[in-house]
Short mmCIF file of N, CA, C and O in Angstrom, two decimals:
data_model
loop_
_atom_site.label_atom_id
_atom_site.label_comp_id
_atom_site.label_asym_id
_atom_site.label_seq_id
_atom_site.Cartn_x
_atom_site.Cartn_y
_atom_site.Cartn_z
N UNK A 1 57.46 100.73 108.15
CA UNK A 1 58.64 100.75 107.87
C UNK A 1 58.93 100.42 106.58
O UNK A 1 58.53 100.57 106.02
N UNK A 2 60.45 101.31 106.42
CA UNK A 2 60.38 101.77 104.51
C UNK A 2 61.41 100.61 104.62
O UNK A 2 62.55 100.18 105.01
N UNK A 3 61.01 99.65 103.61
CA UNK A 3 62.14 98.39 103.45
C UNK A 3 62.81 99.06 101.50
O UNK A 3 62.66 99.54 101.06
N UNK A 4 64.22 99.33 101.64
CA UNK A 4 64.81 99.30 100.42
C UNK A 4 65.35 98.02 100.26
O UNK A 4 66.06 96.98 100.91
N UNK A 5 65.86 97.99 99.05
CA UNK A 5 66.34 96.62 97.91
C UNK A 5 67.95 97.23 97.93
O UNK A 5 68.22 97.93 98.29
N UNK A 6 68.43 96.04 98.02
CA UNK A 6 69.96 96.21 98.02
C UNK A 6 70.62 96.75 96.56
O UNK A 6 71.65 98.19 96.52
N UNK A 7 69.87 96.87 95.55
CA UNK A 7 70.06 98.12 94.39
C UNK A 7 70.15 99.64 94.71
O UNK A 7 70.80 100.32 94.25
N UNK A 8 68.73 99.59 95.95
CA UNK A 8 68.72 101.13 95.70
C UNK A 8 69.70 101.31 96.86
O UNK A 8 70.32 102.94 96.94
N UNK A 9 70.40 100.60 97.32
CA UNK A 9 71.46 101.39 98.95
C UNK A 9 72.50 101.66 97.86
O UNK A 9 73.16 102.33 98.30
N UNK A 10 72.74 100.67 96.55
CA UNK A 10 74.09 100.48 95.82
C UNK A 10 73.80 101.80 95.18
O UNK A 10 75.15 102.65 95.22
N UNK A 11 73.22 102.32 94.68
CA UNK A 11 72.57 103.75 93.70
C UNK A 11 72.39 104.70 94.58
O UNK A 11 73.93 105.56 94.58
N UNK A 12 72.20 104.57 96.13
CA UNK A 12 72.55 106.06 97.04
C UNK A 12 73.99 105.87 97.51
O UNK A 12 74.61 107.30 97.37
N UNK A 13 74.91 104.96 97.57
CA UNK A 13 75.98 104.98 97.85
C UNK A 13 76.89 106.14 96.60
O UNK A 13 77.96 106.56 97.12
N UNK A 14 76.49 105.68 95.23
CA UNK A 14 77.17 106.00 94.32
C UNK A 14 77.12 107.60 94.46
O UNK A 14 77.13 107.91 93.90
N UNK A 15 75.63 107.53 94.21
CA UNK A 15 74.96 109.28 94.48
C UNK A 15 75.85 109.87 95.33
O UNK A 15 75.33 111.08 95.20
N UNK A 16 76.08 109.11 96.21
CA UNK A 16 76.84 110.08 97.41
C UNK A 16 78.65 110.41 97.27
O UNK A 16 78.91 110.96 98.00
N UNK A 17 79.21 109.48 95.97
CA UNK A 17 80.23 109.56 95.50
C UNK A 17 81.18 108.76 95.60
O UNK A 17 82.39 108.84 95.84
N UNK A 18 80.48 108.24 96.53
CA UNK A 18 81.29 106.62 97.05
C UNK A 18 82.07 105.90 95.72
O UNK A 18 81.26 105.70 94.57
N UNK A 19 83.49 105.48 95.80
CA UNK A 19 83.82 104.22 94.73
C UNK A 19 83.89 102.75 95.66
O UNK A 19 83.86 103.04 96.90
N UNK A 20 83.16 102.28 94.65
CA UNK A 20 83.37 101.00 95.18
C UNK A 20 83.37 99.66 94.70
O UNK A 20 83.15 99.64 93.58
N UNK A 21 84.41 98.33 95.46
CA UNK A 21 84.69 97.61 94.73
C UNK A 21 83.82 95.94 94.32
O UNK A 21 82.93 96.25 95.33
N UNK A 22 83.77 95.60 93.96
CA UNK A 22 82.59 93.64 93.59
C UNK A 22 82.22 93.42 94.87
O UNK A 22 81.58 93.23 95.68
N UNK A 23 83.66 93.45 95.64
CA UNK A 23 83.79 92.59 96.82
C UNK A 23 83.25 93.71 97.92
O UNK A 23 82.56 93.01 99.17
N UNK A 24 83.12 94.97 97.99
CA UNK A 24 82.37 95.86 98.69
C UNK A 24 81.33 96.21 99.02
O UNK A 24 80.45 95.91 99.85
N UNK A 25 80.59 95.43 97.73
CA UNK A 25 79.03 95.97 97.02
C UNK A 25 78.86 94.34 98.03
O UNK A 25 77.14 94.74 98.32
N UNK A 26 79.60 93.13 97.67
CA UNK A 26 78.90 92.17 98.20
C UNK A 26 78.83 91.91 99.84
O UNK A 26 78.04 92.14 100.00
N UNK A 27 79.64 92.75 100.55
CA UNK A 27 80.30 92.25 101.73
C UNK A 27 79.05 93.68 102.32
O UNK A 27 78.70 93.55 103.76
N UNK A 28 79.24 94.61 102.24
CA UNK A 28 78.20 95.63 102.53
C UNK A 28 76.65 95.92 102.31
O UNK A 28 76.18 96.17 103.36
N UNK A 29 76.79 94.83 101.10
CA UNK A 29 75.45 95.21 101.00
C UNK A 29 74.46 94.00 101.01
O UNK A 29 73.35 94.06 100.43
N UNK A 30 74.85 92.61 100.97
CA UNK A 30 74.06 91.57 101.03
C UNK A 30 73.98 90.93 99.85
O UNK A 30 73.21 90.50 99.65
N UNK A 31 75.14 91.91 98.93
CA UNK A 31 74.58 91.40 96.97
C UNK A 31 75.78 90.03 96.61
O UNK A 31 76.96 89.74 96.99
N UNK A 32 74.86 88.83 96.41
CA UNK A 32 75.36 87.70 95.85
C UNK A 32 76.45 88.13 94.73
O UNK A 32 77.41 87.45 94.71
N UNK A 33 75.74 88.75 93.77
CA UNK A 33 76.28 89.55 92.60
C UNK A 33 76.57 90.09 92.38
O UNK A 33 75.26 90.97 91.94
N UNK A 34 77.82 91.36 92.59
CA UNK A 34 77.63 92.46 92.55
C UNK A 34 77.39 92.81 90.68
O UNK A 34 76.57 94.27 90.87
N UNK A 35 77.91 92.60 90.00
CA UNK A 35 78.00 93.02 88.95
C UNK A 35 76.35 92.91 88.12
O UNK A 35 76.58 93.94 87.60
N UNK A 36 75.31 92.28 88.96
CA UNK A 36 73.91 92.13 88.29
C UNK A 36 73.61 93.14 88.87
O UNK A 36 72.71 94.30 88.46
N UNK A 37 74.26 93.85 89.64
CA UNK A 37 73.09 95.56 90.42
C UNK A 37 74.13 96.36 89.86
O UNK A 37 73.00 97.10 89.51
N UNK A 38 75.15 96.56 89.59
CA UNK A 38 75.60 97.47 88.74
C UNK A 38 75.28 97.20 87.22
O UNK A 38 74.79 98.49 86.67
N UNK A 39 75.33 96.23 86.54
CA UNK A 39 74.32 95.43 85.04
C UNK A 39 72.99 96.47 85.80
O UNK A 39 72.00 96.99 84.55
N UNK A 40 71.85 95.94 86.32
CA UNK A 40 70.82 96.60 86.76
C UNK A 40 70.71 98.30 86.68
O UNK A 40 69.94 99.17 86.13
N UNK A 41 72.01 99.06 87.23
CA UNK A 41 71.56 100.58 87.77
C UNK A 41 71.76 101.13 86.57
O UNK A 41 71.92 101.80 85.97
N UNK A 42 72.92 100.44 85.32
CA UNK A 42 73.26 101.18 84.30
C UNK A 42 71.76 101.19 83.05
O UNK A 42 71.83 101.55 82.59
N UNK A 43 71.15 99.92 83.41
CA UNK A 43 69.77 99.47 82.35
C UNK A 43 69.36 100.70 83.23
O UNK A 43 67.96 100.82 82.30
N UNK A 44 69.00 100.80 84.02
CA UNK A 44 68.30 102.68 84.38
C UNK A 44 68.81 103.67 84.34
O UNK A 44 67.63 105.05 84.43
N UNK A 45 69.87 103.60 83.80
CA UNK A 45 70.47 105.00 83.23
C UNK A 45 71.31 105.71 83.80
O UNK A 45 71.88 106.47 83.56
N UNK A 46 72.11 104.99 84.74
CA UNK A 46 73.46 105.84 85.58
C UNK A 46 74.56 105.30 84.51
O UNK A 46 74.83 104.25 84.43
N UNK A 47 75.40 106.19 84.77
CA UNK A 47 76.74 106.16 83.92
C UNK A 47 77.96 105.38 85.10
O UNK A 47 78.72 105.87 85.63
N UNK A 48 77.67 103.64 85.31
CA UNK A 48 78.39 103.65 86.34
C UNK A 48 80.23 103.33 85.41
O UNK A 48 79.67 102.32 84.50
N UNK A 49 81.34 103.48 85.87
CA UNK A 49 81.94 103.23 85.12
C UNK A 49 82.76 101.82 85.74
O UNK A 49 83.27 102.06 86.97
N UNK A 50 83.64 101.31 85.15
CA UNK A 50 84.17 100.40 86.01
C UNK A 50 86.00 100.88 86.05
O UNK A 50 86.30 101.23 84.80
N UNK A 51 86.77 101.09 86.92
CA UNK A 51 87.71 102.00 86.76
C UNK A 51 88.80 100.39 87.07
O UNK A 51 88.87 99.95 88.01
N UNK A 52 90.31 100.40 86.40
CA UNK A 52 91.17 99.54 86.67
C UNK A 52 91.23 99.64 87.46
O UNK A 52 92.43 101.19 88.14
N UNK A 53 91.93 98.89 88.85
CA UNK A 53 92.96 99.61 90.10
C UNK A 53 94.64 99.30 89.10
O UNK A 53 94.78 98.77 88.06
N UNK A 54 95.26 99.73 90.00
CA UNK A 54 96.55 99.88 89.40
C UNK A 54 97.92 99.62 89.95
O UNK A 54 97.17 98.88 91.05
N UNK A 55 98.79 99.54 89.92
CA UNK A 55 99.69 98.57 90.24
C UNK A 55 100.54 99.02 91.17
O UNK A 55 100.99 100.66 91.29
N UNK A 56 100.50 98.51 92.73
CA UNK A 56 100.79 99.65 94.00
C UNK A 56 102.46 99.53 93.40
O UNK A 56 102.81 98.82 93.27
N UNK A 57 103.06 99.63 94.72
CA UNK A 57 104.70 100.26 94.86
C UNK A 57 104.84 99.13 94.85
O UNK A 57 106.29 99.14 94.43
N UNK A 58 104.33 97.75 95.55
CA UNK A 58 105.37 96.99 95.35
C UNK A 58 104.85 95.96 94.90
O UNK A 58 105.18 94.54 94.44
N UNK A 59 104.04 96.27 93.10
CA UNK A 59 103.97 95.83 92.28
C UNK A 59 102.68 95.00 92.08
O UNK A 59 102.73 93.96 91.64
N UNK A 60 101.86 94.88 93.58
CA UNK A 60 100.37 94.48 93.64
C UNK A 60 99.44 95.11 92.60
O UNK A 60 99.10 96.45 93.16
N UNK A 61 98.67 94.61 91.57
CA UNK A 61 97.79 95.25 91.21
C UNK A 61 96.40 95.66 92.37
O UNK A 61 96.08 94.80 93.07
N UNK A 62 95.93 96.52 92.56
CA UNK A 62 94.81 97.18 93.49
C UNK A 62 93.38 96.32 93.03
O UNK A 62 93.42 96.38 90.98
N UNK A 63 92.30 96.55 93.35
CA UNK A 63 91.64 95.81 92.77
C UNK A 63 90.99 96.90 91.91
O UNK A 63 90.69 98.61 91.94
N UNK A 64 89.79 96.54 91.05
CA UNK A 64 89.03 96.92 90.36
C UNK A 64 87.66 97.58 91.06
O UNK A 64 87.13 97.28 92.11
N UNK A 65 87.65 99.22 90.41
CA UNK A 65 86.38 99.59 91.40
C UNK A 65 85.60 99.99 90.81
O UNK A 65 85.50 100.75 88.96
N UNK A 66 84.07 100.65 91.21
CA UNK A 66 83.07 100.76 90.47
C UNK A 66 82.42 102.67 91.01
O UNK A 66 83.06 102.59 92.00
N UNK A 67 82.71 103.33 89.92
CA UNK A 67 82.12 104.82 89.97
C UNK A 67 80.81 105.58 89.28
O UNK A 67 80.99 104.46 88.05
N UNK A 68 80.45 106.00 89.73
CA UNK A 68 78.95 106.66 89.01
C UNK A 68 80.12 107.80 88.40
O UNK A 68 80.40 109.27 88.94
N UNK A 69 79.79 107.87 87.47
CA UNK A 69 80.06 109.13 86.19
C UNK A 69 79.07 110.06 85.32
O UNK A 69 78.10 109.60 85.46
N UNK A 70 79.58 110.44 84.66
CA UNK A 70 78.44 110.87 83.46
C UNK A 70 78.75 110.82 82.16
O UNK A 70 79.95 110.16 81.80
N UNK A 71 77.85 110.72 81.54
CA UNK A 71 77.72 109.76 79.83
C UNK A 71 78.29 110.63 79.37
O UNK A 71 78.28 111.99 79.28
N UNK A 72 79.08 110.72 77.82
CA UNK A 72 79.28 111.06 77.47
C UNK A 72 78.25 111.84 76.05
O UNK A 72 77.53 111.68 76.05
N UNK A 73 79.08 112.91 75.19
CA UNK A 73 78.08 113.67 74.24
C UNK A 73 77.67 112.30 73.12
O UNK A 73 76.46 112.62 72.78
N UNK A 74 78.37 111.70 72.94
CA UNK A 74 78.22 110.75 71.64
C UNK A 74 77.46 109.56 72.38
O UNK A 74 76.08 108.95 71.48
N UNK A 75 77.52 109.00 73.26
CA UNK A 75 76.61 108.18 74.32
C UNK A 75 74.56 108.74 74.39
O UNK A 75 74.01 108.40 74.53
N UNK A 76 75.06 110.07 74.49
CA UNK A 76 73.75 110.83 74.82
C UNK A 76 73.02 110.87 73.32
O UNK A 76 71.66 110.73 73.11
N UNK A 77 73.75 111.11 71.78
CA UNK A 77 73.41 111.30 71.43
C UNK A 77 72.96 109.91 70.64
O UNK A 77 71.61 110.22 69.92
N UNK A 78 73.16 108.95 70.76
CA UNK A 78 73.35 107.43 70.34
C UNK A 78 71.75 107.18 71.22
O UNK A 78 71.34 106.45 70.00
N UNK A 79 71.76 107.50 72.23
CA UNK A 79 70.35 107.25 73.02
C UNK A 79 69.17 107.97 72.48
O UNK A 79 68.28 106.87 72.25
N UNK A 80 69.27 109.23 71.52
CA UNK A 80 67.92 110.08 71.76
C UNK A 80 68.36 109.26 70.25
O UNK A 80 66.65 109.32 69.35
N UNK A 81 69.06 108.86 69.02
CA UNK A 81 68.75 108.64 67.78
C UNK A 81 67.99 107.19 67.81
O UNK A 81 66.94 106.84 66.98
N UNK A 82 68.62 106.26 69.18
CA UNK A 82 67.80 104.88 69.66
C UNK A 82 65.82 105.47 69.68
O UNK A 82 65.39 104.54 68.93
N UNK A 83 66.20 105.97 70.10
CA UNK A 83 64.66 106.57 71.05
C UNK A 83 63.93 107.24 69.41
O UNK A 83 62.63 106.64 69.64
N UNK A 84 64.35 107.58 68.51
CA UNK A 84 63.71 108.20 67.30
C UNK A 84 63.24 107.45 66.34
O UNK A 84 62.75 107.85 65.55
N UNK A 85 64.75 106.12 65.90
CA UNK A 85 64.15 105.79 65.01
C UNK A 85 63.11 104.26 65.39
O UNK A 85 62.61 104.32 64.43
N UNK A 86 62.81 103.90 66.90
CA UNK A 86 61.64 103.14 67.17
C UNK A 86 60.72 103.79 66.12
O UNK A 86 60.38 104.71 66.61
#
C-alpha cells in the first residue's frame, strides 16, 4: 500500500492546475497549517503564488488563493548566482 503525505497530495493538486484557498487545503487534505505546506513546496522549488481575492459585486472580499505559476527570469537568474557564489 502506497502512503502519501499531505504535502505530496497538495503538490499533485497544484500540478493538475487547481487553485486552492488555505481553508480548502486545510479541509480537503487534513492539514492544520496550510501555510507551512505551501512554504515547504516553495522550498522544494515550486513557484506557488498567492493571489489576493477580489471584491465581489456585493462588496465582499473573496478569499485569497494559491496557484502554481512559473518563476520569472530574474528569480531563476538569482538562484543561479546564489549557487555559483557558494
